[in-house]
Amino acid sequence: MPGVTGPSEYSQEPPRHRSLKINAKEPFNAEPPRSALVASYITPVDMFYKRNHGPIPIVDDIEKYCVSINGLVEHPKELSMADIRKLPKYTVTATLQCAGNRRTAMSKTRTVKGVGWDVAALGNATWGGAKLSDVLELVGIPKHTEITSSGGKHVEFISVDMCKEEKGGPYKASIPLSQATNPAADVLLAYEMNGEILNRDHGYPLRGIVPGVIGARSVKWLDSVSVVVEQCQGFFMQLDYKMFPPSVNWDNIIWSTRRACMDFPVQCAICSLEDVSVVKDRKVTISGYAVSGGGRGIERVDISVDGGKTWMEAFRYQKSGVPYVAEDVDSDKWAWVLFKAEVEIPPNAEIVAKAVDSASNVQPENVEGIWNLRGILNTSWHRVQIQSSPQVAHSNL
Ligand code: MTE
């Protein structure tokens, strides 16, 4: 890619916020503390999780940078940032979630392979950029195209970073052409995050944003966008980010038997408490996030203080203080909702949260049924244990 290089080592990484929890140093993978995650509806850029598979590329000359729009298109083009910025600009508030979010907890049932993540491998940002459907129109592909006359059915995003999984080649992924050419799917070639120019960690100068889909498909540092016949054959589409049944292990796995994960399932987590928390008061305010893929809203968040025997409903919101209604015209369809509940806890309570999305999908109760060897999509009920401090225990005698 002219103007951008993918370094082979880690001596030129960008500065990062001190309070991020580093899960792997090289490549850099980090998440914010739970409590910081739900301090605001929009996640500040420096508190947004960072998920990388190689060193962060360097743009040495933005004037020379261009993204190639090619493959099975009538008029392939090299677009500079000025060309991309000439297209209508859209802003989309969308939650990006790594498929590995909550992986560490899945390992408690049986060890899984992969970078460990607590519950904060996600964030909610307002992304600004051009719609992919407009970009593809520029090269001769009309809106709402499922297949081109030459058989093009997928759109492949190729980056410039070098990943060991791709044997030193670039990170890549694809989405169906029907999604890429559908303006309502809000797929962006984004150059802004929360109103600021995208920073290096998050894909400067240009990245894909595929709302409602696991983060792995939102390719950073774009080099090219190609219309192709087959789904991307890269490592991260074919040999990773697939969900296997609990019976599959590293001796009997056949990667080709499963599809590449796209939309993420309904998820929620409590962020105001750690896995084991000591509280002094019997009244506790619980807060967290809930989100579902595919643009499905959050219908309900249920809270239990007795391990799931009895439940109450939490208050949900996106804009502070305004109750959230799934599928309301004013709600951000691709974004998380935050929830809050004031509860009175028994001594040594187990607090549980589970969400229901607008298609009535509910989170599974336990890890056991969804355990998979790569530890992806842990959406089991989120549980935290409360150890009552002596005062609380005493007041209940
Ligand atoms: N794009 C490139 N080029 N290289 C990567 O390593 N990681 C993917 C995706 N896009 C990745 C990438 C994964 S797995 C996730 S979850 C998101 O980027 C993370 O985006 P973020 O670091 O901006 O939060």
Short mmCIF file of C-alpha atoms in Angstrom, two decimals, residues 16 28 43 49 57 136 140 145 180 183 201 229 250 256 271 336 347:
data_model
loop_
_atom_site.label_atom_id
_atom_site.label_comp_id
_atom_site.label_asym_id
_atom_site.label_seq_id
_atom_site.Cartn_x
_atom_site.Cartn_y
_atom_site.Cartn_z
CA ARG A 16 -1.62 3.68 25.23
CA PHE A 28 -0.83 -5.73 21.74
CA THR A 43 -16.41 4.47 24.95
CA TYR A 49 -10.21 -2.46 23.72
CA PRO A 57 1.27 -0.25 10.72
CA LEU A 136 -18.88 -0.02 -4.55
CA GLY A 140 -19.92 -0.07 -11.06
CA THR A 145 -26.40 -6.64 -5.52
CA ALA A 180 -21.79 -4.69 1.52
CA PRO A 183 -27.06 0.84 2.60
CA ASP A 201 -4.34 1.39 17.09
CA VAL A 229 -16.34 -15.18 -6.03
CA TRP A 250 -7.67 -30.46 18.72
CA SER A 256 -14.16 -26.82 6.88
CA CYS A 271 -19.36 -4.25 35.02
CA TRP A 336 -25.19 -1.66 23.19
CA PRO A 347 -25.39 -12.55 52.52
#
